mmCIF file of C-alpha atoms in Angstrom:
data_model
loop_
_atom_site.group_PDB
_atom_site.id
_atom_site.type_symbol
_atom_site.label_atom_id
_atom_site.label_comp_id
_atom_site.label_asym_id
_atom_site.label_seq_id
_atom_site.Cartn_x
_atom_site.Cartn_y
_atom_site.Cartn_z
ATOM 1 C CA MET A 36 68.378 -85.335 -72.355
ATOM 2 C CA ARG A 37 71.296 -83.737 -70.518
ATOM 3 C CA THR A 38 69.142 -80.756 -69.488
ATOM 4 C CA ALA A 39 66.428 -83.067 -68.165
ATOM 5 C CA TYR A 40 69.006 -84.989 -66.145
ATOM 6 C CA GLN A 41 70.426 -81.808 -64.609
ATOM 7 C CA GLU A 42 66.958 -80.591 -63.664
ATOM 8 C CA GLN A 43 66.082 -83.892 -62.032
ATOM 9 C CA LEU A 44 69.365 -84.019 -60.149
ATOM 10 C CA GLN A 45 68.830 -80.461 -58.926
ATOM 11 C CA ARG A 46 65.382 -81.407 -57.641
ATOM 12 C CA LEU A 47 66.978 -84.350 -55.859
ATOM 13 C CA ASN A 48 69.637 -82.142 -54.270
ATOM 14 C CA THR A 49 66.918 -79.722 -53.158
ATOM 15 C CA ILE A 50 65.134 -82.532 -51.320
ATOM 16 C CA LEU A 51 68.417 -83.582 -49.716
ATOM 17 C CA GLY A 52 69.057 -79.990 -48.712
ATOM 18 C CA ASP A 53 65.610 -79.784 -47.147
ATOM 19 C CA MET A 54 66.464 -82.910 -45.165
ATOM 20 C CA CYS A 55 69.636 -81.230 -43.892
ATOM 21 C CA GLU A 56 67.700 -78.162 -42.816
ATOM 22 C CA LEU A 57 65.107 -80.336 -41.081
ATOM 23 C CA ALA A 58 67.855 -82.240 -39.255
ATOM 24 C CA GLY A 59 69.426 -78.964 -38.138
ATOM 25 C CA ALA A 60 66.086 -77.625 -36.911
ATOM 26 C CA ALA A 61 65.459 -80.870 -35.027
ATOM 27 C CA MET A 62 68.868 -80.677 -33.362
ATOM 28 C CA SER A 63 68.249 -77.030 -32.453
ATOM 29 C CA ARG A 64 65.002 -77.878 -30.677
ATOM 30 C CA ALA A 65 66.459 -81.039 -29.144
ATOM 31 C CA THR A 66 69.380 -79.062 -27.725
ATOM 32 C CA ARG A 67 67.079 -76.481 -26.188
ATOM 33 C CA ALA A 68 64.941 -79.277 -24.749
ATOM 34 C CA LEU A 69 68.077 -80.824 -23.272
ATOM 35 C CA LEU A 70 69.438 -77.620 -21.736
ATOM 36 C CA GLN A 71 66.085 -76.353 -20.462
ATOM 37 C CA ALA A 72 64.359 -79.654 -19.586
ATOM 38 C CA ASP A 73 61.578 -78.581 -21.955
ATOM 39 C CA LEU A 74 59.260 -81.541 -22.448
ATOM 40 C CA ALA A 75 57.138 -79.860 -25.134
ATOM 41 C CA LEU A 76 60.175 -79.213 -27.312
ATOM 42 C CA ALA A 77 61.391 -82.777 -26.894
ATOM 43 C CA GLU A 78 57.988 -84.180 -27.759
ATOM 44 C CA GLY A 79 57.826 -81.941 -30.816
ATOM 45 C CA VAL A 80 61.118 -83.291 -32.160
ATOM 46 C CA ILE A 81 59.930 -86.853 -31.637
ATOM 47 C CA ALA A 82 56.545 -86.230 -33.255
ATOM 48 C CA ASP A 83 58.049 -84.446 -36.263
ATOM 49 C CA HIS A 84 60.525 -87.203 -37.118
ATOM 50 C CA ASP A 85 58.043 -88.705 -39.565
ATOM 51 C CA ARG A 86 58.711 -85.690 -41.804
ATOM 52 C CA MET A 87 62.335 -86.806 -42.149
ATOM 53 C CA ASN A 88 61.233 -90.330 -43.075
ATOM 54 C CA ALA A 89 58.874 -88.916 -45.713
ATOM 55 C CA LEU A 90 61.618 -86.768 -47.258
ATOM 56 C CA ALA A 91 64.037 -89.706 -47.283
ATOM 57 C CA THR A 92 61.479 -91.777 -49.173
ATOM 58 C CA GLN A 93 60.873 -88.905 -51.601
ATOM 59 C CA ALA A 94 64.619 -88.510 -52.221
ATOM 60 C CA GLU A 95 65.094 -92.205 -52.882
ATOM 61 C CA GLU A 96 62.146 -92.242 -55.290
ATOM 62 C CA GLN A 97 63.607 -89.249 -57.142
ATOM 63 C CA ALA A 98 67.011 -90.950 -57.362
ATOM 64 C CA PHE A 99 65.447 -94.141 -58.737
ATOM 65 C CA ALA A 100 63.532 -92.050 -61.273
ATOM 66 C CA VAL A 101 66.772 -90.485 -62.506
ATOM 67 C CA LEU A 102 68.328 -93.934 -62.877
ATOM 68 C CA ALA A 103 65.317 -95.347 -64.691
ATOM 69 C CA LEU A 104 64.556 -92.439 -67.009
ATOM 70 C CA GLN A 105 67.985 -90.991 -67.739
ATOM 71 C CA ALA A 106 70.271 -94.058 -67.587
ATOM 72 C CA PRO A 107 73.203 -91.943 -66.395
ATOM 73 C CA VAL A 108 76.799 -93.060 -66.944
ATOM 74 C CA ALA A 109 80.241 -91.909 -65.762
ATOM 75 C CA GLY A 110 80.081 -88.603 -63.879
ATOM 76 C CA ASP A 111 76.296 -88.459 -64.053
ATOM 77 C CA LEU A 112 76.003 -91.879 -62.447
ATOM 78 C CA ARG A 113 78.427 -90.753 -59.749
ATOM 79 C CA GLY A 114 76.008 -87.986 -58.830
ATOM 80 C CA VAL A 115 73.061 -90.337 -58.427
ATOM 81 C CA VAL A 116 75.028 -92.894 -56.407
ATOM 82 C CA SER A 117 76.279 -90.100 -54.139
ATOM 83 C CA ALA A 118 72.690 -88.974 -53.638
ATOM 84 C CA PHE A 119 71.658 -92.419 -52.370
ATOM 85 C CA GLN A 120 74.520 -92.288 -49.875
ATOM 86 C CA ILE A 121 73.606 -88.763 -48.775
ATOM 87 C CA VAL A 122 70.040 -89.870 -48.027
ATOM 88 C CA GLY A 123 71.481 -92.309 -45.496
ATOM 89 C CA ASP A 124 73.792 -89.712 -43.947
ATOM 90 C CA VAL A 125 71.113 -87.060 -43.483
ATOM 91 C CA ASP A 126 68.537 -89.555 -42.291
ATOM 92 C CA ARG A 127 71.034 -90.567 -39.613
ATOM 93 C CA MET A 128 71.501 -86.914 -38.619
ATOM 94 C CA GLY A 129 67.776 -86.699 -38.008
ATOM 95 C CA ALA A 130 67.860 -89.898 -35.966
ATOM 96 C CA LEU A 131 70.659 -88.530 -33.776
ATOM 97 C CA ALA A 132 68.665 -85.372 -33.046
ATOM 98 C CA LEU A 133 65.781 -87.685 -32.154
ATOM 99 C CA HIS A 134 68.029 -89.525 -29.680
ATOM 100 C CA VAL A 135 68.923 -86.236 -27.975
ATOM 101 C CA ALA A 136 65.243 -85.357 -27.628
ATOM 102 C CA LYS A 137 64.474 -88.766 -26.163
ATOM 103 C CA VAL A 138 67.144 -88.321 -23.483
ATOM 104 C CA ALA A 139 65.627 -84.947 -22.561
ATOM 105 C CA ARG A 140 62.171 -86.556 -22.366
ATOM 106 C CA ARG A 141 63.365 -89.507 -20.327
ATOM 107 C CA ARG A 142 64.985 -87.296 -17.669
ATOM 108 C CA HIS A 143 62.112 -84.792 -17.457
ATOM 109 C CA PRO A 144 61.284 -82.983 -15.194
ATOM 110 C CA ALA A 145 64.943 -83.084 -14.165
ATOM 111 C CA LYS A 146 67.662 -81.790 -16.455
ATOM 112 C CA ALA A 147 69.711 -84.529 -18.092
ATOM 113 C CA LEU A 148 72.942 -82.526 -17.857
ATOM 114 C CA PRO A 149 74.930 -81.348 -14.846
ATOM 115 C CA GLU A 150 75.469 -77.605 -14.858
ATOM 116 C CA GLU A 151 79.191 -77.782 -15.580
ATOM 117 C CA VAL A 152 78.706 -79.413 -19.001
ATOM 118 C CA ASN A 153 75.881 -77.162 -20.239
ATOM 119 C CA GLY A 154 78.325 -74.877 -22.013
ATOM 120 C CA TYR A 155 79.864 -77.785 -23.898
ATOM 121 C CA PHE A 156 76.511 -78.954 -25.188
ATOM 122 C CA ALA A 157 75.325 -75.456 -26.055
ATOM 123 C CA GLU A 158 78.395 -75.061 -28.269
ATOM 124 C CA MET A 159 78.104 -78.571 -29.703
ATOM 125 C CA GLY A 160 74.506 -77.788 -30.572
ATOM 126 C CA ARG A 161 75.539 -74.553 -32.275
ATOM 127 C CA LEU A 162 78.156 -76.364 -34.349
ATOM 128 C CA ALA A 163 75.733 -79.140 -35.291
ATOM 129 C CA ILE A 164 73.138 -76.638 -36.493
ATOM 130 C CA ALA A 165 75.766 -74.736 -38.490
ATOM 131 C CA LEU A 166 77.005 -77.945 -40.105
ATOM 132 C CA ALA A 167 73.495 -78.954 -41.135
ATOM 133 C CA HIS A 168 72.859 -75.505 -42.626
ATOM 134 C CA ASN A 169 76.191 -75.499 -44.461
ATOM 135 C CA ALA A 170 75.550 -79.001 -45.785
ATOM 136 C CA ARG A 171 72.300 -77.728 -47.265
ATOM 137 C CA GLU A 172 74.115 -74.813 -48.903
ATOM 138 C CA VAL A 173 76.692 -77.191 -50.369
ATOM 139 C CA LEU A 174 73.976 -79.413 -51.809
ATOM 140 C CA ASN A 175 72.279 -76.419 -53.402
ATOM 141 C CA SER A 176 75.459 -74.923 -54.830
ATOM 142 C CA LEU A 177 77.547 -78.075 -55.432
ATOM 143 C CA ASP A 178 80.503 -75.904 -54.413
ATOM 144 C CA HIS A 179 83.266 -78.439 -53.774
ATOM 145 C CA GLU A 180 85.462 -75.906 -51.947
ATOM 146 C CA ALA A 181 82.641 -75.125 -49.507
ATOM 147 C CA ALA A 182 82.093 -78.881 -49.152
ATOM 148 C CA ALA A 183 85.708 -79.327 -48.068
ATOM 149 C CA ARG A 184 85.376 -76.563 -45.463
ATOM 150 C CA LEU A 185 82.741 -78.556 -43.555
ATOM 151 C CA GLN A 186 85.657 -80.406 -41.997
ATOM 152 C CA GLU A 187 86.657 -77.280 -40.024
ATOM 153 C CA ASP A 188 83.523 -77.240 -37.855
ATOM 154 C CA ASP A 189 83.815 -80.997 -37.418
ATOM 155 C CA ASP A 190 87.321 -80.510 -36.010
ATOM 156 C CA ALA A 191 85.881 -78.061 -33.466
ATOM 157 C CA MET A 192 83.185 -80.590 -32.557
ATOM 158 C CA ASP A 193 85.818 -83.283 -32.049
ATOM 159 C CA ASP A 194 87.756 -80.975 -29.717
ATOM 160 C CA LEU A 195 84.676 -80.362 -27.583
ATOM 161 C CA HIS A 196 83.911 -84.067 -27.510
ATOM 162 C CA ARG A 197 87.417 -84.830 -26.249
ATOM 163 C CA HIS A 198 87.223 -82.114 -23.591
ATOM 164 C CA LEU A 199 84.011 -83.634 -22.253
ATOM 165 C CA PHE A 200 85.982 -86.653 -21.127
ATOM 166 C CA THR A 201 88.302 -84.506 -19.042
ATOM 167 C CA VAL A 202 85.223 -83.367 -17.109
ATOM 168 C CA LEU A 203 83.942 -86.920 -16.699
ATOM 169 C CA MET A 204 87.324 -88.185 -15.526
ATOM 170 C CA ASP A 205 87.843 -85.388 -13.026
ATOM 171 C CA ARG A 206 88.022 -86.676 -9.454
ATOM 172 C CA ASP A 207 85.545 -83.960 -8.458
ATOM 173 C CA TRP A 208 82.779 -85.465 -10.618
ATOM 174 C CA ASP A 209 79.999 -86.159 -8.135
ATOM 175 C CA HIS A 210 76.922 -86.653 -10.317
ATOM 176 C CA GLY A 211 76.953 -90.437 -10.365
ATOM 177 C CA VAL A 212 77.087 -93.102 -13.039
ATOM 178 C CA ALA A 213 73.716 -92.366 -14.691
ATOM 179 C CA ALA A 214 74.660 -88.756 -15.423
ATOM 180 C CA ALA A 215 78.069 -89.852 -16.720
ATOM 181 C CA VAL A 216 76.406 -92.320 -19.086
ATOM 182 C CA ASP A 217 74.003 -89.637 -20.343
ATOM 183 C CA VAL A 218 76.832 -87.184 -20.962
ATOM 184 C CA THR A 219 78.893 -89.837 -22.755
ATOM 185 C CA LEU A 220 76.017 -90.895 -25.015
ATOM 186 C CA LEU A 221 74.907 -87.347 -25.748
ATOM 187 C CA GLY A 222 78.430 -86.277 -26.625
ATOM 188 C CA ARG A 223 78.614 -89.175 -29.049
ATOM 189 C CA TYR A 224 75.305 -88.201 -30.651
ATOM 190 C CA TYR A 225 76.559 -84.701 -31.411
ATOM 191 C CA GLU A 226 79.927 -85.952 -32.605
ATOM 192 C CA ARG A 227 78.310 -88.435 -34.994
ATOM 193 C CA PHE A 228 75.830 -85.803 -36.239
ATOM 194 C CA ALA A 229 78.814 -83.691 -37.267
ATOM 195 C CA ASP A 230 80.538 -86.679 -38.884
ATOM 196 C CA HIS A 231 77.526 -87.366 -41.085
ATOM 197 C CA ALA A 232 77.328 -83.707 -42.136
ATOM 198 C CA VAL A 233 80.984 -83.906 -43.157
ATOM 199 C CA MET A 234 80.221 -87.063 -45.113
ATOM 200 C CA VAL A 235 77.637 -85.066 -47.075
ATOM 201 C CA GLY A 236 80.421 -82.642 -47.965
ATOM 202 C CA ARG A 237 82.733 -85.499 -48.868
ATOM 203 C CA ARG A 238 80.153 -86.979 -51.203
ATOM 204 C CA VAL A 239 79.379 -83.637 -52.859
ATOM 205 C CA PHE A 240 83.106 -83.057 -53.398
ATOM 206 C CA PHE A 241 83.413 -86.491 -54.996
ATOM 207 C CA GLN A 242 80.290 -85.895 -57.066
ATOM 208 C CA ALA A 243 81.722 -82.630 -58.392
ATOM 209 C CA THR A 244 85.355 -83.644 -58.943
ATOM 210 C CA GLY A 245 85.610 -87.432 -59.012
ATOM 211 C CA LYS A 246 88.140 -87.388 -56.172
ATOM 212 C CA LEU A 247 88.385 -86.623 -52.468
ATOM 213 C CA PRO A 248 90.087 -83.601 -50.904
ATOM 214 C CA GLU A 249 93.143 -84.414 -48.839
ATOM 215 C CA GLN A 250 91.438 -83.748 -45.484
ATOM 216 C CA PHE A 251 88.728 -86.314 -46.297
ATOM 217 C CA GLU A 252 91.000 -89.166 -47.262
ATOM 218 C CA ASP A 253 90.899 -90.759 -43.809
ATOM 219 C CA ALA A 254 87.257 -89.874 -43.059
ATOM 220 C CA SER A 255 84.845 -92.633 -42.160
#
């Protein structure tokens, strides 16, 4: 019975990991669409979002199957409950990448971003993709130390997000209100993408140890 439970939970974590990788790939293409005003890339992200919905449904069905067939208790139950929460986190990551793509599509054929913030968003995109990939690795390995390290890239994302506001508040900003709103919303999308990836790490850490690492205690 214990072996069957572990195999089912591993299959569930594999699906969740695939969702993380899909979210990272979506954010990669959405970022390129944003920086290059590439309508085809943006449309591809939007069209492919149904794949994320299908994986989320598959993950939830697998989690319910574990509950129904294995009747887990204590630490085993903690793993299944964490999996339900992770489905929500990763599904939200995919939705945030979708939002980025929709901004790129809405502003096409113009670029949504002024030139002076392109570097910020290129780096935020890189960090988001890395976080999604690392979240997948954590789900596959259940390495709680690697899960805790996800916070480091999130700290870098938060720094970039804060610096964006110094650009927006500069008296030399001359791109108007619409561009400022786009930059503000887009920055938030990337920042929240990172937060949800960190929450995956938080939940894996809790699943593995029954407690939270110190750096996650105030996470939300």
